[in-house]
Coordinates of C-alpha atoms and ligand atoms in Angstrom, one line a residue:
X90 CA 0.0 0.0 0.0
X91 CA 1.3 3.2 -0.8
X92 CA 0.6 6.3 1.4
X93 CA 1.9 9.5 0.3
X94 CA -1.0 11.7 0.2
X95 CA -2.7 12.2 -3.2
X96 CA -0.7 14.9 -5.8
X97 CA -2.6 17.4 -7.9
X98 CA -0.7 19.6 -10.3
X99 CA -3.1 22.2 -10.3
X100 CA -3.1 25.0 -12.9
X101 CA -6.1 27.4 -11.3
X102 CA -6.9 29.8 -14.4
X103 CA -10.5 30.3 -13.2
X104 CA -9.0 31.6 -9.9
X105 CA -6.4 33.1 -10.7
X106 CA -8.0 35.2 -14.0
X107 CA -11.3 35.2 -13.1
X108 CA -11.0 37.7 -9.7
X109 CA -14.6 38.4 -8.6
X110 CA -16.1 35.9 -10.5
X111 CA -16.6 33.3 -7.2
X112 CA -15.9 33.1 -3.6
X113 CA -13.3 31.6 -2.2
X114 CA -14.2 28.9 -0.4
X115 CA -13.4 25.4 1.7
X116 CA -15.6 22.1 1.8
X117 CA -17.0 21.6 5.2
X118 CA -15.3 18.8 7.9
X119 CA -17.2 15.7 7.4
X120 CA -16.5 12.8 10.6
X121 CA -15.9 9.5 8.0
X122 CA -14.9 10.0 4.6
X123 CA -14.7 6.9 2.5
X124 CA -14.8 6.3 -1.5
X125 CA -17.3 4.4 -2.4
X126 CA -16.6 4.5 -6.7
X127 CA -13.4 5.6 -7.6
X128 CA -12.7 5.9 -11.5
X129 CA -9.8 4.5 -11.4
X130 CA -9.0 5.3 -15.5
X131 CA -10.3 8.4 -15.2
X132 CA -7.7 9.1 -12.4
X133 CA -4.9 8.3 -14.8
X134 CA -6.4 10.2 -17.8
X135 CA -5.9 13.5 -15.2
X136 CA -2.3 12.2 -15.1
X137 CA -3.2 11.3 -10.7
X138 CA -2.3 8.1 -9.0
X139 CA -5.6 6.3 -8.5
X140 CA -3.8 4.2 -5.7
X141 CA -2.9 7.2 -3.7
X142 CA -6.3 8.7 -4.2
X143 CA -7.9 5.4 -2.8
X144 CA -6.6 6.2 0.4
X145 CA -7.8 7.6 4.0
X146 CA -6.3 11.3 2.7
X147 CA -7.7 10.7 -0.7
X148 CA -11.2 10.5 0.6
X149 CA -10.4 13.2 2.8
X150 CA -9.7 15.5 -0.1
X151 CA -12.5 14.1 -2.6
X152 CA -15.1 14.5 -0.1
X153 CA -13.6 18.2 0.4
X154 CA -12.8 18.1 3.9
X155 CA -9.3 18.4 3.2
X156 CA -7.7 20.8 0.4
X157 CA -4.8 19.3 -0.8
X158 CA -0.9 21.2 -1.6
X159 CA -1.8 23.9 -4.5
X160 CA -5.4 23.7 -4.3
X161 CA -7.4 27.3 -4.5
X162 CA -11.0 26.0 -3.5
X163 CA -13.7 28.2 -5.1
X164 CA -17.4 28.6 -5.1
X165 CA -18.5 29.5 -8.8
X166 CA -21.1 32.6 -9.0
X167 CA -24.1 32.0 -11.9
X168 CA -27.9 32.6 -12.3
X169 CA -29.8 31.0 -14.2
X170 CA -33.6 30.7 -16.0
X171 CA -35.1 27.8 -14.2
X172 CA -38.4 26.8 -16.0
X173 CA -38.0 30.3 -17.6
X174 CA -37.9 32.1 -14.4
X175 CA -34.6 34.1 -14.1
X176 CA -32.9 33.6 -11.3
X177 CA -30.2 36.2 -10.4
X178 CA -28.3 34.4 -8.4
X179 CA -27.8 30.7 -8.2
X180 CA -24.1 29.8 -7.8
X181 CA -22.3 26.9 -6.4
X182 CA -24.5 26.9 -3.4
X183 CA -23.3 23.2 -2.4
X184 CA -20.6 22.4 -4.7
X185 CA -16.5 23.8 -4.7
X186 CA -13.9 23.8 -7.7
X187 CA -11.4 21.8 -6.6
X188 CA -9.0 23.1 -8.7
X189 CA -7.7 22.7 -12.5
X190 CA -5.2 20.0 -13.8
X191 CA -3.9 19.4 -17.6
X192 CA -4.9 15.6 -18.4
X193 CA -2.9 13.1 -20.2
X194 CA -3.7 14.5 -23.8
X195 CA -2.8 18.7 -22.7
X196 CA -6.5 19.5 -21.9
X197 CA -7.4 21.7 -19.1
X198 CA -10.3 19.7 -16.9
X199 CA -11.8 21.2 -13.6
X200 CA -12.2 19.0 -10.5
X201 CA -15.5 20.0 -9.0
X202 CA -16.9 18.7 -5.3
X203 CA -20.6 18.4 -5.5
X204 CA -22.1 17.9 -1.6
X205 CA -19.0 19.6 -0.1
X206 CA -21.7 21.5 2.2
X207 CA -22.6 25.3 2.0
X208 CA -21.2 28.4 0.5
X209 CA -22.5 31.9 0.3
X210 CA -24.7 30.4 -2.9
X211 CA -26.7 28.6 -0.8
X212 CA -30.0 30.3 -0.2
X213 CA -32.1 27.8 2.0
X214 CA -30.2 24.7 1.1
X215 CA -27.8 22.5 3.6
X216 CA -25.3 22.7 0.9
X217 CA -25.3 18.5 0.9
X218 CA -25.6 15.6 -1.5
X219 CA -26.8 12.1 -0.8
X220 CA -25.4 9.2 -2.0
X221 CA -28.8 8.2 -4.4
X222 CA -28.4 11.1 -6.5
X223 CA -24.6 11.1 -6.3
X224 CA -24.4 7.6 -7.7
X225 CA -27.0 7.9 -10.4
X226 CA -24.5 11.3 -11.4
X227 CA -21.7 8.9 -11.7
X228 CA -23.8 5.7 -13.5
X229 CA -25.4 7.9 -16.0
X230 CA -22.6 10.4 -16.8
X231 CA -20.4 7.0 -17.4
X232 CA -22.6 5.8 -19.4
X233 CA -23.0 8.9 -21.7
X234 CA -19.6 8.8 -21.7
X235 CA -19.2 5.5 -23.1
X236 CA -22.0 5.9 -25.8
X237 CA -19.8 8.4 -27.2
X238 CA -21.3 11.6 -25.8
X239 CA -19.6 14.7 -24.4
X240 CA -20.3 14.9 -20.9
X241 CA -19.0 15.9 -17.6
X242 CA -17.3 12.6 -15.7
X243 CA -17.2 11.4 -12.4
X244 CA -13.8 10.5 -10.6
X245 CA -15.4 9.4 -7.3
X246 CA -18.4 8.8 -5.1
X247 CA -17.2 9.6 -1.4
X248 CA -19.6 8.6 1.6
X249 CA -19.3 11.6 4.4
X250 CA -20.4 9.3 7.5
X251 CA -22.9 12.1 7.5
X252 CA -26.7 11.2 7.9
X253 CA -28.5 14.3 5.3
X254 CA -32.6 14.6 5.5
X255 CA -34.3 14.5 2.6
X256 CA -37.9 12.0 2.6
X257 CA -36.1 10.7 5.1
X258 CA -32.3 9.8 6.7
X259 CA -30.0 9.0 3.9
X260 CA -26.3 8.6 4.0
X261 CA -24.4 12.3 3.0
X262 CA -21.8 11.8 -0.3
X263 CA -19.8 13.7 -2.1
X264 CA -19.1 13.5 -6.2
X265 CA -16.5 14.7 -7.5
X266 CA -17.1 15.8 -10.9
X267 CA -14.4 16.8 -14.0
X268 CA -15.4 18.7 -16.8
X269 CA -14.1 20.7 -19.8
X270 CA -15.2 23.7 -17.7
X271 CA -18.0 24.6 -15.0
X272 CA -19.1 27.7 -17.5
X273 CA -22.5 27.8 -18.2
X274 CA -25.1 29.9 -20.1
X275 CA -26.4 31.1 -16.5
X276 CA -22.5 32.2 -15.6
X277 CA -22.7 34.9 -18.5
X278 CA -26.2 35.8 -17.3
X279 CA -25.4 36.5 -13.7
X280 CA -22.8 39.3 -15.1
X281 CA -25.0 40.8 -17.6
X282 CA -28.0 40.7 -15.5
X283 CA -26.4 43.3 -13.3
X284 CA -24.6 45.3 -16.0
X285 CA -21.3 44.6 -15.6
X286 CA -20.4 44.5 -18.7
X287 CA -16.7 44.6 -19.0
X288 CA -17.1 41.5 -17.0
X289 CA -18.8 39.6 -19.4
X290 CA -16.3 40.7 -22.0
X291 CA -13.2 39.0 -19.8
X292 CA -15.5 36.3 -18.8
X293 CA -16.2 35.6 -23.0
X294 CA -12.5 35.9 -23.7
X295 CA -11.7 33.6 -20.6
X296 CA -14.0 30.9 -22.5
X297 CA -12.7 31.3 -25.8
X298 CA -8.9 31.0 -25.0
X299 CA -10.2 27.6 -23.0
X300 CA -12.6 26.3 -25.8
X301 CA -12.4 27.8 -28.9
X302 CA -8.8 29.5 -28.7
X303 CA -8.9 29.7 -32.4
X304 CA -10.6 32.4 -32.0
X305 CA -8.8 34.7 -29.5
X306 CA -8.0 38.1 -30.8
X307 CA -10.0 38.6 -33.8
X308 CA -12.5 41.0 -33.7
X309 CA -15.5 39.1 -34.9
X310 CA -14.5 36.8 -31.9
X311 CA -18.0 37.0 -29.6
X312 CA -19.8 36.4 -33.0
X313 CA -18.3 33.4 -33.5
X314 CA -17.8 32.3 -30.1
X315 CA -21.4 32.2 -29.9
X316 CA -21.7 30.1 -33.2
X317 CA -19.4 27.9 -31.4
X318 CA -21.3 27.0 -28.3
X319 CA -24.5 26.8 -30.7
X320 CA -23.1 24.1 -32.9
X321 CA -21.8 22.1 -29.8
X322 CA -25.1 22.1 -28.2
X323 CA -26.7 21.2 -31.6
X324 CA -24.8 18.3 -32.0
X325 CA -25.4 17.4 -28.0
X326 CA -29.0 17.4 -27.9
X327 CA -29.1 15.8 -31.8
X328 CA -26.4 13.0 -29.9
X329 CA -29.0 12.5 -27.2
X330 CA -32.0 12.2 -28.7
X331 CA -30.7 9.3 -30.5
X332 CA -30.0 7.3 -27.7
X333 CA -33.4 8.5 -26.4
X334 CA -31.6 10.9 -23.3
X335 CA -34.0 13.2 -21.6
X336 CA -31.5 15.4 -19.6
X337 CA -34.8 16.4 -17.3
X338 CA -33.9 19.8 -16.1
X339 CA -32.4 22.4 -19.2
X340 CA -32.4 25.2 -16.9
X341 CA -29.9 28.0 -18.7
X342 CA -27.6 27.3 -15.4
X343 CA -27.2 23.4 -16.7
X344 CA -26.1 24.1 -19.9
X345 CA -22.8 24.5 -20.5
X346 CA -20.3 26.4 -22.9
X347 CA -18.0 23.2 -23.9
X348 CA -20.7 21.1 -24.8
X349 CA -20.5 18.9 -22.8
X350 CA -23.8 17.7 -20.8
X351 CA -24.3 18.6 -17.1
X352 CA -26.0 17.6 -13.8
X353 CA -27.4 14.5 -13.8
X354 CA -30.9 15.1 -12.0
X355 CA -34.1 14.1 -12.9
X356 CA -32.4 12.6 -16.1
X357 CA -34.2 9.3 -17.9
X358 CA -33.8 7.0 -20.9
X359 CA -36.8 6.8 -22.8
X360 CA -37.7 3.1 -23.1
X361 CA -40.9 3.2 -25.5
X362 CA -40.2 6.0 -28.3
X363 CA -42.4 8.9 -27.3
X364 CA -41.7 12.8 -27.9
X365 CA -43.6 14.0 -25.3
X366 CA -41.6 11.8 -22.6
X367 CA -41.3 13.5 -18.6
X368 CA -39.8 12.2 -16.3
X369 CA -39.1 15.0 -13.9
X370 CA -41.9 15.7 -11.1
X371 CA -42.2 19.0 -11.7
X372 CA -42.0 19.3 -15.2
X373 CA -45.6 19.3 -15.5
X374 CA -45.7 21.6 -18.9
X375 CA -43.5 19.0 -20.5
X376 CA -41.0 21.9 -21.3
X377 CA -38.2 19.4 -21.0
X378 CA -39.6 16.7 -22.7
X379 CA -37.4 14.3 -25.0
X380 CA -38.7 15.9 -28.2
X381 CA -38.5 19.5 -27.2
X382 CA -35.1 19.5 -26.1
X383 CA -34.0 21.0 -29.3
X384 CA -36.5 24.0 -28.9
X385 CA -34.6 24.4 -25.6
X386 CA -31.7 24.5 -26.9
X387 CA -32.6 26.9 -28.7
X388 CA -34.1 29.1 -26.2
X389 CA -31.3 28.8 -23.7
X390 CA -28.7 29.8 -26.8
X391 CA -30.9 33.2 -27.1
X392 CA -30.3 33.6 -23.6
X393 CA -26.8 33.3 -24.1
X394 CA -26.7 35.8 -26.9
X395 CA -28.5 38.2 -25.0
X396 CA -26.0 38.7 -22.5
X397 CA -23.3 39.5 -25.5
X398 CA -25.0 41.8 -27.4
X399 CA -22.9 44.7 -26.4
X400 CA -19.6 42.7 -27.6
X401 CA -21.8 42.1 -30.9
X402 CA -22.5 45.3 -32.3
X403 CA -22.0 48.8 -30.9
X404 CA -25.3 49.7 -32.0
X405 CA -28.0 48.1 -29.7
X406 CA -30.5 47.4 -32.7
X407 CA -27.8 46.0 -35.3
X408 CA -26.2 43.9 -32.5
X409 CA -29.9 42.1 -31.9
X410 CA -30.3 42.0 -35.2
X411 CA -27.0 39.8 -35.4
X412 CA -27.8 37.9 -32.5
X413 CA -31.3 36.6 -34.1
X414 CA -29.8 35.8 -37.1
X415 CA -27.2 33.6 -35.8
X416 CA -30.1 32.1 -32.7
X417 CA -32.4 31.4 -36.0
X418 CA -29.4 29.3 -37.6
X419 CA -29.6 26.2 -34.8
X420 CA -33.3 24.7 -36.6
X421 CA -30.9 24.0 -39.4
X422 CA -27.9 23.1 -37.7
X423 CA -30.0 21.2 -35.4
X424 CA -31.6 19.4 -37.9
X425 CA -28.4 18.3 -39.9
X426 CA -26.6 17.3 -37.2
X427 CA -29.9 15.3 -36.1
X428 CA -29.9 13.6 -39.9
X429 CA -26.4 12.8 -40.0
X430 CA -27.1 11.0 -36.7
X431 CA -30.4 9.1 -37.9
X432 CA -28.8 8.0 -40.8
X433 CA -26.1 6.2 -39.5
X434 CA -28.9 5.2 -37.1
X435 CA -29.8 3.4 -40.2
X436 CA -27.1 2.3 -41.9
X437 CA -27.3 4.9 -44.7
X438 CA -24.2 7.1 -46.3
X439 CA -25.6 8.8 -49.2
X440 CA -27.2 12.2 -48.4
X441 CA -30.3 12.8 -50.2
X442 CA -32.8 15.5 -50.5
X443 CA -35.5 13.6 -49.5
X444 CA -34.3 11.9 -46.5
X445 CA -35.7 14.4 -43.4
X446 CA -39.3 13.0 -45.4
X447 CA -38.1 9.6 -45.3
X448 CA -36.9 9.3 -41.7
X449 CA -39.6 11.6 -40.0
X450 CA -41.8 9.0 -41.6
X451 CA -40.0 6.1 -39.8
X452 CA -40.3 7.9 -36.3
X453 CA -43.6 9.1 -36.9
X454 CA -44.6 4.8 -37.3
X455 CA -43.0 4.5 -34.1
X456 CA -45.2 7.2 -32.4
X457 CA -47.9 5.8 -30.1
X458 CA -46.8 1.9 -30.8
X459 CA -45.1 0.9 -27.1
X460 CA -41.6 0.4 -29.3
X461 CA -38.6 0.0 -27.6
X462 CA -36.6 2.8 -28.8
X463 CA -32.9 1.0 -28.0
X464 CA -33.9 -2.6 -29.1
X465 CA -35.5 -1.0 -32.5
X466 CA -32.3 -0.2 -33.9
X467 CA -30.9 -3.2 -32.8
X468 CA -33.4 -5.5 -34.5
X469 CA -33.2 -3.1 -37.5
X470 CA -30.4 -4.9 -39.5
X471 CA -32.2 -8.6 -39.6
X472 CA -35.1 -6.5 -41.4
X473 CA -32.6 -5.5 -43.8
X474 CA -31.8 -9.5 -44.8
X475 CA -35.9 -9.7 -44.6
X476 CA -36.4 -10.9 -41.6
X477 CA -39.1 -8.8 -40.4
X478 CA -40.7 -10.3 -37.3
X479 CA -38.3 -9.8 -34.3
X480 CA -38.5 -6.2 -35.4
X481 CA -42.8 -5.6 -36.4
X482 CA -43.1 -8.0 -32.6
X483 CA -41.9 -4.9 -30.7
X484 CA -45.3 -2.6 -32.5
X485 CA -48.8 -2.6 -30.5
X486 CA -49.9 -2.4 -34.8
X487 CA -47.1 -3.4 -37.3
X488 CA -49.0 -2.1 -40.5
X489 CA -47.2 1.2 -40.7
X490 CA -43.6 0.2 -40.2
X491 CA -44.0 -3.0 -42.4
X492 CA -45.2 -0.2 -45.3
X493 CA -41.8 2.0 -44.3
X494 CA -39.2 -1.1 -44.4
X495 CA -39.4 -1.8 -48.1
X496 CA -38.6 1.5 -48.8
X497 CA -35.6 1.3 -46.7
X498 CA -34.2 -1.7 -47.8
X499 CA -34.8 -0.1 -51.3
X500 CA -32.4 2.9 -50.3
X501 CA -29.8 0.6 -48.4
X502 CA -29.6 -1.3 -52.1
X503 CA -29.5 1.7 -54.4
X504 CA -26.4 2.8 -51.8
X505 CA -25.2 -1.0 -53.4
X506 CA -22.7 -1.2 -49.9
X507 CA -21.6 -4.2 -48.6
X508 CA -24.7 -5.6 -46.2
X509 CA -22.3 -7.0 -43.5
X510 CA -20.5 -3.5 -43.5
X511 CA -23.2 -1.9 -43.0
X512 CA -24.9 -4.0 -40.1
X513 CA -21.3 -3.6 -38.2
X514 CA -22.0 0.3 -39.2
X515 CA -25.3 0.3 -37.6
X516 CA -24.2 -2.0 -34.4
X517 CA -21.5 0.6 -33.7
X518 CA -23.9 3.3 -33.6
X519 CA -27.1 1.6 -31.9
X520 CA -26.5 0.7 -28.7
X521 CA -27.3 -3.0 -27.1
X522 CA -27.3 -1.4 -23.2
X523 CA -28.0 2.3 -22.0
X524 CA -29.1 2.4 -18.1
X525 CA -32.6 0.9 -18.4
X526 CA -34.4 3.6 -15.8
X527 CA -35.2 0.1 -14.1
X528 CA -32.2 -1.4 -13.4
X529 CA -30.5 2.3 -12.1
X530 CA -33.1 2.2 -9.7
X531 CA -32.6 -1.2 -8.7
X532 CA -28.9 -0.3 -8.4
X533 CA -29.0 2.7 -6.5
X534 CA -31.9 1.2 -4.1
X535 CA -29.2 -1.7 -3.4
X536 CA -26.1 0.8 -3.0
X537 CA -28.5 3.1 -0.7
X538 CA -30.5 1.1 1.6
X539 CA -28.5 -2.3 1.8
X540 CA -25.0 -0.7 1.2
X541 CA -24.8 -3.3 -1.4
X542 CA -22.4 -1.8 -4.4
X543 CA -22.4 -4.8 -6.3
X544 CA -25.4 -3.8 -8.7
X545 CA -23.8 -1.1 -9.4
X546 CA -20.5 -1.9 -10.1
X547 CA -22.1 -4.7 -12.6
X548 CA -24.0 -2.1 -14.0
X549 CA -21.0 0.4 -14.7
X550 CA -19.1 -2.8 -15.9
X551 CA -22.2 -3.6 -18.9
X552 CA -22.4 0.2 -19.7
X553 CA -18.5 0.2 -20.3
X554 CA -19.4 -1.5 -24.0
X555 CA -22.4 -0.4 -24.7
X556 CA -22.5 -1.3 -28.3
X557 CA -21.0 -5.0 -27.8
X558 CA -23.8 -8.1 -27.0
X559 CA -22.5 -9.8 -24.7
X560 CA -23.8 -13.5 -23.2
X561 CA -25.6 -13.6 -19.7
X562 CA -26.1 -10.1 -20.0
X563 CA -30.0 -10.5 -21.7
X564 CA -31.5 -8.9 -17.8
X565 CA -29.7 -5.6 -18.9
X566 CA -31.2 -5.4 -22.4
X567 CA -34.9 -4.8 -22.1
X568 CA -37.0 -2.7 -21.4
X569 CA -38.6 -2.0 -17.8
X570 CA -41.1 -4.9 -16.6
X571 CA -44.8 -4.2 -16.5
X572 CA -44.9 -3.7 -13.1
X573 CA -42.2 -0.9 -12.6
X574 CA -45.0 1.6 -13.4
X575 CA -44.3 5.0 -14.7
X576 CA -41.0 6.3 -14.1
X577 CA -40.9 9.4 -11.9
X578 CA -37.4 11.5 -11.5
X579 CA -36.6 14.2 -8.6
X580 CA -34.4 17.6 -9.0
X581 CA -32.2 18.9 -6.6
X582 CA -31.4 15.9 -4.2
Ligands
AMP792 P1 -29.4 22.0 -9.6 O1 -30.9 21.7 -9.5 O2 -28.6 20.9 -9.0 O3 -29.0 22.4 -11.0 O4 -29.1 23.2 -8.7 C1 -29.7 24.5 -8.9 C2 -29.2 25.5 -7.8 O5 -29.6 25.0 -6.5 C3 -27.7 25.6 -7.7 O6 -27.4 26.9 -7.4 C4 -27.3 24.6 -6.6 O7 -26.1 25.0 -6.0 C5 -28.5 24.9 -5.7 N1 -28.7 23.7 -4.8 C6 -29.3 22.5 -5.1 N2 -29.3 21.7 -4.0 C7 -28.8 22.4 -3.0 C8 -28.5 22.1 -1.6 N3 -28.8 20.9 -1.0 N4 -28.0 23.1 -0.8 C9 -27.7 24.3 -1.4 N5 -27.9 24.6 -2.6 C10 -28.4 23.7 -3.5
MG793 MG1 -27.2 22.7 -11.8

């Protein structure tokens, strides 16, 4: 056993460049800190020794009660429009930057403590995390990650010895999160909303010299910073929808400015294809509901823009009048980005004219049929060879996807590609496991109540190779049983 306490090589260019932009501020004391996940690759990827982090003072630090050598501990200010409403101040009200390292390939990636108790952000909250919610961030942001999707990651799940009061006692934790950045739409609206403007000018040149650094010093830089984000979330939100993600909660404060999805809530996996999917509670308008989240998008991008019209345009009217341009770009951009998407969905190369037809009209025979959305796509290349059933089985009525098949298999043969190339296309696309709402219950039920991690673990294991069929794992491929009911997610636990 080694037991030199754990080394970061921090590099803090939020704290350091970014003076009265946060708070500075320590996680609290906690009496037991123990890991309960540590992501053990991740750790080397950050270039840090997973065996020294998997110690007494590496729980200590990654449940925040102990800063280690170098680190600047911050609380992060931002607002944010939740369900619309703007809220002026939101901030880090239970969560500290860590600090910044350089990983393994020269990117810059913040180490974030979520649960690490209050800050000056906290309004009424106890500024705590349980170990429910902090697991289900770690399962489902591996998981993204493994399908291929930006997303923040977890390094570790830490138990605090802590008992927290939510519905009931539950054991405190702490996540610590890495991500390309912790900027988000709602950090540039909690400048602008009070008029500090030459801070959301060094706050947009901070983000572009850390994600789009092409861009630093030209002068149509904010213009094109803001195309930037826009085409990253376009491509996030087309990236989830086809693997059926409903992120749950697109409040402008979890959106972020790298692209990469955040906060791991009320978040679900659609089983049965179904636009108007909620999961969340309160989301009782359906405003984040798996087929709007591109109109979201959308909205939460205009938000964005709003807060840099100044840097757009010296003249008020001409600077909105860029800013709506470039917000009414993202339908298209949206829309390609989805295509590209569907059609390797469906094993298709060519791009034709008539193919947003063609494809609606595949989705639209799903609609209202009780089809697995995951399994679909998997069944989908035995329909190509004719074999029809194990596909038309999973439809309530079959009639309208047996009428759209012959007119795909006519397209993959005037493509004239080889069919066992373009099944292995299609498998590597269409996942066989994504975390089944049903089975992360079960999982974080077993890690919660019975302190049982082995669910889990298994769980993390199968979503690892998402695309790869694997024997004895059929229990993770399905959909929920009948009895599981309608699923029902929670914010802010
Ligand atoms: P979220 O719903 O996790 O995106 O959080 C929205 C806002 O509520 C952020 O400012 C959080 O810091 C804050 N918040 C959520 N839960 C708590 C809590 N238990 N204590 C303090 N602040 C919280
Ligand atoms: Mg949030």
């Amino acid at each position: 056993m080694t037991h030199h306490p754990p080394r970061f090589t921090f590099d803090n260019s939020y704290a350091r460049e970014l003076d009265g932009f946060y708070v500075p501020w320590e996680g609290d004391k906690v009496p037991e800190p123990r890991i309960v996940l540590l992501n053990s690759d991740l750790a080397r990827e950050l270039q840090l020794d997973p065996e020294a982090l998997d110690t007494d003072q590496g729980a200590a630090v990654l449940s925040g009660a102990v800063a280690p050598e170098g680190a600047d501990t911050l609380a992060q200010a931002y607002a944010g429009h939740q369900f619309g409403g703007f809220s002026p101040q939101l901030g880090d009200g239970r969560a500290i930057l860590l600090g910044e390292v350089i990983d393994r390939e020269g990117k810059r990636r913040d180490i974030h403590l979520k649960g690490s108790g209050r800050t000056p952000f906290s309004r009424g909250g106890d500024g705590k995390a349980v170990l429910g919610p902090v697991l289900r961030e770690f399962l489902i942001g591996e998981a993204m990650h493994h399908l291929g999707i930006p997303t923040t990651r977890a390094l570790s799940a830490t138990t605090t010895g802590e008992t927290i009061y939510r519905e009931g006692p539950k054991p405190g934790a702490v996540l610590a999160r890495v991500a390309a950045s912790h900027l988000r739409v709602g950090t540039f609206q909690y400048f602008a909303a009070r008029g500090e403007q030459a801070r959301v000018k060094q706050l947009a040149d901070y983000a572009i010299a850390r994600h789009d650094p092409d861009l630093a010093g030209r002068d149509d830089r904010y213009l094109h910073f803001l195309r930037a984000v826009l085409r990253r979330q376009a491509h996030l939100v087309a990236q989830w929808l086809h693997v059926g993600f409903v992120h749950g909660v697109m409040n402008t404060d979890n959106m972020t400015i790298s692209g990469e999805t955040i906060d791991y809530g009320p978040c679900a996996f659609i089983d049965a294809y179904d636009p108007r999917a909620v999961f969340s509670s309160i989301d009782h308008g359906g405003r984040y509901a798996y087929g709007n989240q591109p109109n979201i998008a959308q909205w939460n991008l205009a938000r964005l823009a709003e807060t840099l019209l100044p840097l757009l345009h010296a003249d008020p009217d001409e600077a909105v009048r860029i800013a709506t341009e470039e917000i009414q770009t993202f339908p298209e951009i949206y829309a390609e980005a989805w295509l590209a998407g569907a059609r390797a969905k469906l094993g298709l190369c060519r791009v034709e004219q008539q193919d947003s037809g063609f494809i609606n009209a595949l989705y639209a025979a799903m609609e209202g049929q009780n089809v697995d959305f995951t399994r679909f796509f998997r069944r989908l290349p035995q329909a190509a060879e004719g074999d029809e059933a194990p596909l038309t089985d999973l439809f309530d009525d079959a009639a309208a996807i047996r009428a759209w098949l012959p007119h795909w298999r006519d397209r993959l043969a005037s493509e004239g590609r080889d069919p066992d190339a373009i099944k292995a296309e299609m498998n590597a696309v269409n996942p066989v496991y994504i975390p089944r709402n049903h089975l992360v219950e079960a999982a974080l039920k077993a890690a919660e109540s019975d302190a049982d991690m082995g669910p889990i673990t298994r769980l993390l294991e199968v979503l690892r190779a998402p695309f790869t069929p694997r024997a004895g794992l059929e229990a993770y491929e399905g959909p929920a049983p009948g009895d599981f009911g309608p699923y029902r997610t929670f914010c802010g636990t």
